[in-house]
C-alpha angles and dihedrals in degrees: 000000000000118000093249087059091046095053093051082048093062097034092060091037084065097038091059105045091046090049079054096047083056095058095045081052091059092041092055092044094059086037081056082245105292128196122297094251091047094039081056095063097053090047108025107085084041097058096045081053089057103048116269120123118247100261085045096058090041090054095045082055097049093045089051093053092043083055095059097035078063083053104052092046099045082054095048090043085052094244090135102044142267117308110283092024110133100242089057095052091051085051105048090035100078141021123286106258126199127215112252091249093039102141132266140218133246139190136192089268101066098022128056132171133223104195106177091053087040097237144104135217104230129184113240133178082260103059140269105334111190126189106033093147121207132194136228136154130279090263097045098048078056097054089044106058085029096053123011123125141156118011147343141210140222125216140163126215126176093348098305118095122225128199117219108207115183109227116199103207120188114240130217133255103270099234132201109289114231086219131322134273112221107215107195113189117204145167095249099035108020093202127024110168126185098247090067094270107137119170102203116215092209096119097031088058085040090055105040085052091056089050092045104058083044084057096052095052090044087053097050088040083065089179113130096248085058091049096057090041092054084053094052097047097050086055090054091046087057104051084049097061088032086055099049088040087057095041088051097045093049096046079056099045088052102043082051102044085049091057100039095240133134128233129252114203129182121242106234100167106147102013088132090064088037108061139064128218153156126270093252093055106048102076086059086054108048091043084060099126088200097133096051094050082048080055100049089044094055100040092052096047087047085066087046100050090235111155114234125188127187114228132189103268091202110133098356093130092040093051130095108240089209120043092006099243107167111214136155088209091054088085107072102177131342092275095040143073136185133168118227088203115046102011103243111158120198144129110296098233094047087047087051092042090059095043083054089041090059086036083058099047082051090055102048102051093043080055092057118114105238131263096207108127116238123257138255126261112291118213086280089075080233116119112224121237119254111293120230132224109254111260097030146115138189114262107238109234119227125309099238130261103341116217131235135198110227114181 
């Protein structure tokens, strides 16, 4: 089977099991969405009428029921609104409905992998296709026949398909950090850590205004190839600020991981509510990708067994480094600090990344299990559980093999 054959293959593959999903969808929705086993009673003996193998119908169920299970969390968790808010309504209204190149899952049974000649065998509506090779880099082949395990999904983005494949990769004993780096993020300079690394977000800023403006003239435009090249474009935009976050995060975790210290972050959660800005800067920040690059920076330190510890960010940028002098005034311009107090004069982000890098030294050993001995039996002939030092709590180990998504 040519390439091109086996492209239409897995295009119609996915055509078809989302059109299915999207009957299960409609199913569940009458059946007020009942359990998986319950919902495969209703849409079993339907799908394998329609085409699809037995592990494929069993995955678009489950899919479907994974889908609404999301639903039901982000309403509860208030993502989509209050009750009665318009968003929600439209939300809990209709059926869920998937894309017609959504992904797909795929098991082991109808999907193996051939590392060394690069392909895999997949199942598709029109039967067992073998050989469709992929490509991926040196590292990630690796990963790959070293960690993959559980399923993958196809999907299929801009006319080339990508598999998905989960890779449980072991992660490494946290050890005792020789210090800590504060890391302070920020609009101007993304990333300003204590140790004189400052990743400037001159041409992200740059870039997302160019796209921007593009946006803004696609939008007006309205017509349906606009439309699809919005869409494009926003995906592009995307991987751009997912890549330099990547490439930030990783230049951290290692400086870290070289000089046995741990990481300080700043715990930004609900800036968006918090501040107040103008109209015009809203949309920068609400395009501030801060969370994701707090994300990449954990999770690869995670790998790394770097220790990382979240600290208030509350009056970093107004602080004294130096003799801890809190002052509104303190911060002359957005570039430049100067203490009122002592006189210390320094750039304002590297100032705000070593107050977070002593925030994050408190934290850590105030985090630390104690090392008081326990004490002896009491009259009770009961021995007493190790006693704690006031003010502390235990430090939580590591949360087990992290996973990663590698396309």
């Amino acid at each position: 089977m040519t390439e091109a054959e086996q492209a239409a293959a897995l295009l119609a593959t996915l055509r078809t099991v989302n059109e299915a999903a999207n009957w299960v969808s409609a199913v569940a929705y009458e059946q007020g969405v009942p359990r998986e086993y319950e919902l495969r009673k209703h849409t079993y003996a339907e799908l394998k009428s329609r085409g699809l193998g037995a592990q494929a119908a069993q995955h678009t169920i489950k899919k479907v029921r994974d889908a609404y299970t999301t639903l039901k969390a982000n309403i509860k968790v208030g993502n989509l609104g209050k009750p009665g808010s318009k968003r929600r309504g439209k939300a809990e209204s209709k059926p869920i409905a998937f894309r017609p190149e959504a992904a797909q899952p795929y098991d082991d049974r109808c999907l193996s992998w051939q590392y060394d000649a690069q392909a895999v065998s997949i199942w598709t509506t029109a039967g067992r296709v073998r050989g469709v090779r992929f490509a991926c880099s040196a590292d990630g082949l690796k990963m790959l026949r070293e960690h993959r395990q559980g399923e993958s999904d196809l999907v299929e983005r801009d006319g080339v398909f990508y598999l998905i494949a989960t890779c449980e990769v072991p992660e490494e004993k946290s050890y005792e950090p020789d210090g800590f780096i504060g890391v302070d993020l920020g609009l101007v300079n993304i990333a300003t850590t204590s140790t004189g690394y400052q990743a400037a977000g001159r041409d992200l800023n740059r870039h997302r205004k160019r796209h921007g403006d593009l946006r803004t003239k696609l939008q007006r435009k309205g017509t349906k190839s606009a439309k699809r090249l919005l869409e494009e474009r926003n995906r592009r935009e995307r991987r751009h600020v997912s890549n330099t976050n990547h490439i930030i995060a990783k230049t951290i975790v290692t400086e870290a991981e070289r000089t046995s210290a741990g990481i300080s972050l700043e715990d930004l959660g609900g800036i968006r509510q918090r501040v107040r800005l103008r109209k015009p800067q809203r949309a920068t920040l609400h395009s501030w990708a801060f969370a994701q690059l707090g994300e990449f920076i954990a999770c690869k330190a995670r790998h790394a067994g770097v220790p990382v510890v979240h600290v208030d960010p509350a009056y970093t940028s107004q602080m004294c480094c130096e003799c801890g002098h809190v002052d509104k005034k303190n911060r002359v311009d957005q570039a430049l600090f100067i203490c009122r107090n002592c006189g210390v004069v320094a750039h304002a982000d590297r100032n705000a990344s070593h107050n977070i890098a002593q925030r994050g030294a408190v934290v850590w050993n105030a985090g630390r299990e104690s090392r008081v001995p326990a004490t002896s039996e009491g009259v009770s002939g009961r021995r007493s559980p190790p006693s704690s030092q006031p003010g502390t709590t235990s430090k939580p180990g590591p949360s087990g093999p992290g996973q990663l998504d590698a396309l």
